[in-house]
Short mmCIF file of C-alpha atoms in Angstrom, two decimals:
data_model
loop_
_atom_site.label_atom_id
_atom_site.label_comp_id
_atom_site.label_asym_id
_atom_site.label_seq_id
_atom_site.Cartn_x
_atom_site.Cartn_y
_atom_site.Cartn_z
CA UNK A 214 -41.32 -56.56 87.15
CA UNK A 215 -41.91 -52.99 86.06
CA UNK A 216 -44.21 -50.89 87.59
CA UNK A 217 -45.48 -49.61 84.25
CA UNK A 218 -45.96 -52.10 81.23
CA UNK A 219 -44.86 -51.16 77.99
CA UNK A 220 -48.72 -50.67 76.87
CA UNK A 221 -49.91 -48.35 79.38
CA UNK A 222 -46.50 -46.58 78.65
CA UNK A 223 -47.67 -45.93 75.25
CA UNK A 224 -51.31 -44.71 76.78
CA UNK A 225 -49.65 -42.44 79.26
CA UNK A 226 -47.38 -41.76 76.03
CA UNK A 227 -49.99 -40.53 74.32
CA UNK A 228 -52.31 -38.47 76.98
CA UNK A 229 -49.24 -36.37 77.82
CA UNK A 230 -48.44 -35.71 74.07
CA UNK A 231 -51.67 -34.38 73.78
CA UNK A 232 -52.39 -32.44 77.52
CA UNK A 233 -49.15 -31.23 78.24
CA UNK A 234 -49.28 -27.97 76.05
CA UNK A 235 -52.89 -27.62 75.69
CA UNK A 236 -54.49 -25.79 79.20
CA UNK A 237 -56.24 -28.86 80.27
CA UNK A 238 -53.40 -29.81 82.64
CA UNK A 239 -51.55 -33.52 81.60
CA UNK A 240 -50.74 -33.81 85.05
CA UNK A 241 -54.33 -34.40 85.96
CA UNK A 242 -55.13 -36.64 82.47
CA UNK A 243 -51.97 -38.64 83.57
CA UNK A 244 -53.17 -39.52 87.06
CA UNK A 245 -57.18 -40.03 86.55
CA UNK A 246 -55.87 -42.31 83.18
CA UNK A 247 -53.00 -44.18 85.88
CA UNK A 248 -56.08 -44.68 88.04
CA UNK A 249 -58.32 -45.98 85.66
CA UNK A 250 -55.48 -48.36 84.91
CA UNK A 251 -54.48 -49.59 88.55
CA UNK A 252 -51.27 -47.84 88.33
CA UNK A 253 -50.92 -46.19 91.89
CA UNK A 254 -50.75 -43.01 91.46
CA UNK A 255 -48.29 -41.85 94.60
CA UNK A 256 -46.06 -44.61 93.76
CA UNK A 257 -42.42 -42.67 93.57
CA UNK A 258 -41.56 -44.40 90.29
CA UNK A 259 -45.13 -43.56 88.82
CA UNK A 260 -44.32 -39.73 90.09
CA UNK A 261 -40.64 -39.95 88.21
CA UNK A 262 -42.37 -41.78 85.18
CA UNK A 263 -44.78 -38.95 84.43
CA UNK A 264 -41.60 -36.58 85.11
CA UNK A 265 -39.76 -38.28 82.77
CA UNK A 266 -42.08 -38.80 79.96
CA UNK A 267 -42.59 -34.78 79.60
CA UNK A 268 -38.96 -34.49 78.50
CA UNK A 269 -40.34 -35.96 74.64
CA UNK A 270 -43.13 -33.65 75.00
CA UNK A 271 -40.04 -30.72 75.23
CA UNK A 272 -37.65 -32.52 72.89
CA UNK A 273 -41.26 -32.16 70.32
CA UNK A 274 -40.92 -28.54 71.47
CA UNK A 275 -37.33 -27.87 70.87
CA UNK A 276 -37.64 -29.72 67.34
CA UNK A 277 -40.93 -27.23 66.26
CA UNK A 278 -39.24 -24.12 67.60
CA UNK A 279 -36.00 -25.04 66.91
CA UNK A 280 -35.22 -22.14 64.65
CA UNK A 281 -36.53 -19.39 67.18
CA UNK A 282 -34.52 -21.61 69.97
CA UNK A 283 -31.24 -21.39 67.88
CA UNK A 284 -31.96 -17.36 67.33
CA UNK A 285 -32.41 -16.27 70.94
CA UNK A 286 -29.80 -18.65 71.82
CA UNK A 287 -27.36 -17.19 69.45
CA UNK A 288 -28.12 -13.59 70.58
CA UNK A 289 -27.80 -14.43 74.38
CA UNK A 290 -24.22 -16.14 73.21
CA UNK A 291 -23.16 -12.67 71.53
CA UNK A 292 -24.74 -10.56 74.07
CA UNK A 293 -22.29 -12.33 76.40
CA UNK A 294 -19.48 -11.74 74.43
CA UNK A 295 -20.05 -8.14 73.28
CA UNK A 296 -22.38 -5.21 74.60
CA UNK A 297 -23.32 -4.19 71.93
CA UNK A 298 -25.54 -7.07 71.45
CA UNK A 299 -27.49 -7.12 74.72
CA UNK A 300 -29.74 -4.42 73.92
CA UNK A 301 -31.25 -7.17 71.42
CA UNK A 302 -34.76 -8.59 72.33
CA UNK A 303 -33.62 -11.63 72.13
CA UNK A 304 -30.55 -11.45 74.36
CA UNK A 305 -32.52 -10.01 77.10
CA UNK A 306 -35.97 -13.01 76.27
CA UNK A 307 -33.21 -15.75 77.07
CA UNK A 308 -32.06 -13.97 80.74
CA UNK A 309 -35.67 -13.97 81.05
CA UNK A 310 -36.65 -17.42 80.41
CA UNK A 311 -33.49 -18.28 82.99
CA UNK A 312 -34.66 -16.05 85.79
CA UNK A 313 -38.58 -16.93 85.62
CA UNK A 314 -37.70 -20.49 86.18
CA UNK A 315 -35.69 -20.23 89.27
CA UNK A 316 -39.36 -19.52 91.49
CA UNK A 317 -40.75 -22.52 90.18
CA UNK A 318 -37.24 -24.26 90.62
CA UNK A 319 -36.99 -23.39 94.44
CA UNK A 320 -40.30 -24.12 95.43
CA UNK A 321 -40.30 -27.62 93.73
CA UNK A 322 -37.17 -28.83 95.74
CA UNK A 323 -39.01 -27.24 98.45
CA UNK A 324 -42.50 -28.97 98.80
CA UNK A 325 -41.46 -32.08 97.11
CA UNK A 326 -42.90 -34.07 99.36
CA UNK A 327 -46.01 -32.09 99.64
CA UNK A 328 -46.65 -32.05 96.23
CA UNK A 329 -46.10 -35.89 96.00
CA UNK A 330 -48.21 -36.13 98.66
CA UNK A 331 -51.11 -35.05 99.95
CA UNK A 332 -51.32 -32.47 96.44
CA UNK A 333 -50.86 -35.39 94.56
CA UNK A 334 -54.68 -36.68 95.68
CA UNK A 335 -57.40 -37.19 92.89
CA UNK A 336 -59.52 -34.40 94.80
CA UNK A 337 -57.05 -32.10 94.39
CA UNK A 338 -57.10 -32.58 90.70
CA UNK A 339 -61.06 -32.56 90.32
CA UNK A 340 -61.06 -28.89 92.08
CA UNK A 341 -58.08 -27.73 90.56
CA UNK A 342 -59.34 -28.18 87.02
CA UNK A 343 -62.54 -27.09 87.90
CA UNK A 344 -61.41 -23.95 89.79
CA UNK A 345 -58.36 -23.56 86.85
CA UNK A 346 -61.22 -23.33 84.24
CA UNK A 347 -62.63 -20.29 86.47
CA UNK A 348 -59.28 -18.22 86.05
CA UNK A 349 -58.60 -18.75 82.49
CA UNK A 350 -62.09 -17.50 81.59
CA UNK A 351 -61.92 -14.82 83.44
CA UNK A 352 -58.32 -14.10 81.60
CA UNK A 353 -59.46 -14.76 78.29
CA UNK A 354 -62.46 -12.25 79.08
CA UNK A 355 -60.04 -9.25 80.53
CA UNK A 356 -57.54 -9.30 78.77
CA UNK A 357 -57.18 -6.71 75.71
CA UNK A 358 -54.36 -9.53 73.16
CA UNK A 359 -53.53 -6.30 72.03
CA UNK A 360 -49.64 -6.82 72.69
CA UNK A 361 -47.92 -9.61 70.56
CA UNK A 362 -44.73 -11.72 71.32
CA UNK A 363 -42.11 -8.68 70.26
CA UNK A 364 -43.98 -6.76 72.73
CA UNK A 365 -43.14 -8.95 76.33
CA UNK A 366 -41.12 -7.83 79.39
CA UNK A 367 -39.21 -8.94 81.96
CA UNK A 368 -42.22 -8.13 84.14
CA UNK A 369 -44.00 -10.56 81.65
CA UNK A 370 -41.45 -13.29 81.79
CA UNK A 371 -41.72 -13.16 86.28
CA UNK A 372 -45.11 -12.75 86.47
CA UNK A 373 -46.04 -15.73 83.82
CA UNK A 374 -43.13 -18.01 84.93
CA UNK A 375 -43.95 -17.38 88.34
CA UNK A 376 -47.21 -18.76 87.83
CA UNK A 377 -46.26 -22.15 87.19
CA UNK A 378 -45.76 -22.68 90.56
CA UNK A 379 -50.02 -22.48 90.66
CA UNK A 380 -49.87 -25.85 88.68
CA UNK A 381 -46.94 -27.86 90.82
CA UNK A 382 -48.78 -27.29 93.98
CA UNK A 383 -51.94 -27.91 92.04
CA UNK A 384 -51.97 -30.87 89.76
CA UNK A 385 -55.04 -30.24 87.49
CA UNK A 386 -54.46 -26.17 87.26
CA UNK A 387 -52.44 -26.92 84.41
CA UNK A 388 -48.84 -25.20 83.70
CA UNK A 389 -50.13 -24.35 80.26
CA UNK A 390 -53.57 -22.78 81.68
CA UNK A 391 -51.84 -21.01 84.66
CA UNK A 392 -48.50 -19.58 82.24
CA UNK A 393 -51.66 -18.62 79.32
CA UNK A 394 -54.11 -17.17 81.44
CA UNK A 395 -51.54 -14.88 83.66
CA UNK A 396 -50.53 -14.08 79.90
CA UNK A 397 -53.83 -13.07 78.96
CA UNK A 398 -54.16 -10.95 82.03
CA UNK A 399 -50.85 -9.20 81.01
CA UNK A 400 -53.38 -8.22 77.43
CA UNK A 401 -50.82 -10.74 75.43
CA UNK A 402 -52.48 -12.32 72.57
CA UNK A 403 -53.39 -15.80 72.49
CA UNK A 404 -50.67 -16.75 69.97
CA UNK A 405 -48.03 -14.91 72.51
CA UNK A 406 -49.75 -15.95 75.15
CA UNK A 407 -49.51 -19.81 74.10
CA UNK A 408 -45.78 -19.59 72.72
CA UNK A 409 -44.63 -17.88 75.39
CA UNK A 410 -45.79 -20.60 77.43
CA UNK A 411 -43.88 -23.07 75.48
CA UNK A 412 -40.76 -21.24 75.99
CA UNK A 413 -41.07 -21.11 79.64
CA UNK A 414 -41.98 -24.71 79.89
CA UNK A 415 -38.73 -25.52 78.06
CA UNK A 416 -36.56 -25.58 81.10
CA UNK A 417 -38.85 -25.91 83.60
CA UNK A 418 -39.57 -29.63 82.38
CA UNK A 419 -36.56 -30.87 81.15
CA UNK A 420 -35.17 -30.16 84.21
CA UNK A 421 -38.42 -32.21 86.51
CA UNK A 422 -37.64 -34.74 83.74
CA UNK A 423 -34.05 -35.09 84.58
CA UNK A 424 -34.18 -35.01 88.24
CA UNK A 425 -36.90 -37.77 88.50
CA UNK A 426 -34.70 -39.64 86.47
CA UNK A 427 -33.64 -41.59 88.89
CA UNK A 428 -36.70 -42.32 91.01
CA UNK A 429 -38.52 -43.22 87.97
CA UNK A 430 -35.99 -46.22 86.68
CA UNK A 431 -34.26 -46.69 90.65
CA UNK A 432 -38.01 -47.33 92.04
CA UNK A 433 -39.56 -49.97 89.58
CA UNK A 434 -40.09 -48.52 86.25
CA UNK A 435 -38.27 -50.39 83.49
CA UNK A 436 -36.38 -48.51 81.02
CA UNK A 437 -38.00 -49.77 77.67
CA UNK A 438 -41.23 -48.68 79.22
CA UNK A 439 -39.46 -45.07 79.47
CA UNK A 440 -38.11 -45.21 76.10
CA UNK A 441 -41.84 -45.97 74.81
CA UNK A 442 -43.60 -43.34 76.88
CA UNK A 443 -41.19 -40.83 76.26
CA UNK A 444 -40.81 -41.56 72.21
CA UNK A 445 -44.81 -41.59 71.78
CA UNK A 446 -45.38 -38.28 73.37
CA UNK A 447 -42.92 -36.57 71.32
CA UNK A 448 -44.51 -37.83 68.11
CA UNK A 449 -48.25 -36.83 69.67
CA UNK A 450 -46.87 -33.27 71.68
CA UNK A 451 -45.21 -32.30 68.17
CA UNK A 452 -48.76 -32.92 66.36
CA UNK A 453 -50.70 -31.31 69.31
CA UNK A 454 -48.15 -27.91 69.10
CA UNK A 455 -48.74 -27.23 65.68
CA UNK A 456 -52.73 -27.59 66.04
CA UNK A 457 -52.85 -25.61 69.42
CA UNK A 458 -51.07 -22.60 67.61
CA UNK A 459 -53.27 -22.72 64.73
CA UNK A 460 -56.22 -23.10 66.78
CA UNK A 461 -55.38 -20.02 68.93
CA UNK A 462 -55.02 -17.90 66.34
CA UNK A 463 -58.62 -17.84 65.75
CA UNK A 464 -60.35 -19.34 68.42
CA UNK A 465 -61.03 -18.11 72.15
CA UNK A 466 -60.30 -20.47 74.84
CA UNK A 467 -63.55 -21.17 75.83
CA UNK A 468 -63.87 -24.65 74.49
CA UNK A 469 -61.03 -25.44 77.16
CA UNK A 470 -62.93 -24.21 79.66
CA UNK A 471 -66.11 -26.12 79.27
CA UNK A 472 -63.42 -29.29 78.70
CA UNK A 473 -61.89 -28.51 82.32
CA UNK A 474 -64.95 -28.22 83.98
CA UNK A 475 -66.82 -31.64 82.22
CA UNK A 476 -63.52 -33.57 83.77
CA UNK A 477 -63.74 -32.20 86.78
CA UNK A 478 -67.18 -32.60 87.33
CA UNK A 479 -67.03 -36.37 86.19
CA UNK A 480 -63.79 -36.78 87.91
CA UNK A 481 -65.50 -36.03 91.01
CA UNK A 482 -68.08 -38.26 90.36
CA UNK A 483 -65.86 -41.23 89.93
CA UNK A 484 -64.23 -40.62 93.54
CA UNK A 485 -67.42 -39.79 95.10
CA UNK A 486 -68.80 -43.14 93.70
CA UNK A 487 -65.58 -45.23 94.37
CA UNK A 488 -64.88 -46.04 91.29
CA UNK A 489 -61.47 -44.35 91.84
CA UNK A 490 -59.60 -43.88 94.65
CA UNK A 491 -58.68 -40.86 95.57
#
């Protein structure tokens, strides 16, 4: 028997179409909703589920951006060929999406089992959001947005990509909140801030998607449960990118930070109380 029915594949379906771009960290929603459900949240095939279910969230990515995708790939593609094309932004945006992923690559092989482990605990995610919440306030407060998407570096690219790392060994910083908020710092706008993360996520989780592959289906998951949880959070993600973008372009992200710190704060609660194990 699966590990995961096909109904609380379509929950989990639809919490990580929703949390995985905004800054409110899906890894956290997905674990305090498995708990709420029973679903053991250290179980390997859970861990390769939730892995696997982010690559619809990207495919809703790939499918929104899929004419900027297809223009910075093209560029990197002549830029190879010819050198006259690499002094193109977008030539030089796609060697920087590849190098600020390998950090984030190395350190997840790396602490694995650390991160499946003793990181993976509820606690964690109740401080992590809560402590998150505290960073990207204090981003959204310094920074100047004065610098749009054009405007990015390869010192941009590192420093934001690098950053992700903050939310694998942290589940409840959120990728989103950590990529945004180092963004912010770096006096991006919000708009470049937030697409910028989307760009960096792009490899980043197809890739944890793809290597839990395995794990996921191997260790008890079935694959129709999969197919749902992966299908309905590329229909919700795709919704939830298009109103996150709009939404930045005129709000701060202060609303996100009052979010963060109500689930932590409640989340804590519920462990403190029992009503969720940790």
């Amino acid at each position: 028997m699966s590990a995961i029915s096909i109904g609380q594949a379509a929950i989990l379906g639809v919490v990580e179409g929703v949390t995985e771009f905004l800054p409110v960290s899906s890894t956290g929603h997905l674990k305090i909703t498995e708990g709420l459900m029973n679903i053991p949240v250290d179980d390997t095939s859970v861990v390769g589920f939730t892995a696997v279910i982010q690559v619809g969230a990207i495919a809703a990515v790939l499918l929104y951006f899929f004419k900027d995708i297809v223009r910075i790939v093209s560029a990197w593609g002549r830029g190879l060929r010819n050198k006259e094309e690499r002094h193109h932004h977008d030539y030089k945006f796609a060697w920087w999406v590849i190098y600020a992923t390998l950090p984030i690559v190395v350190v997840g092989l790396a602490a694995k089992k650390l991160v499946e482990g003793p990181l993976g605990s509820l606690w964690v995610v109740a401080g992590s959001l809560i402590v998150g919440s505290g960073v990207m306030w204090a981003a959204d407060q310094m920074g100047r947005h004065k610098r749009g998407e054009d405007d990015t570096t390869f010192k941009d690219a590192m420093l934001v990509g690098c950053s992700q790392i903050l939310a694998l060994l942290f589940p409840g910083f959120s990728r989103s909140g950590a990529t945004m908020s180092t963004a912010l710092i770096l006096d991006l706008d919000r708009v470049a801030a937030t697409r910028l993360s989307f760009f960096l996520g792009i490899p980043a989780l197809t890739g944890a998607g793809l290597y839990e592959l395995k794990d996921a289906v191997g260790a008890g998951v079935g694959v129709a449960p999969l197919a749902v949880g992966t299908a309905v959070s590329f229909v919700v993600a795709y919704a939830s990118i298009a109103w996150l973008l709009k939404f930045v372009a005129k709000h701060s992200f202060n609303a996100f930070v009052v979010y963060r710190i109500v689930v932590g704060a409640a989340l804590l609660g519920l462990l403190a109380t029992g009503v969720l194990g940790a």
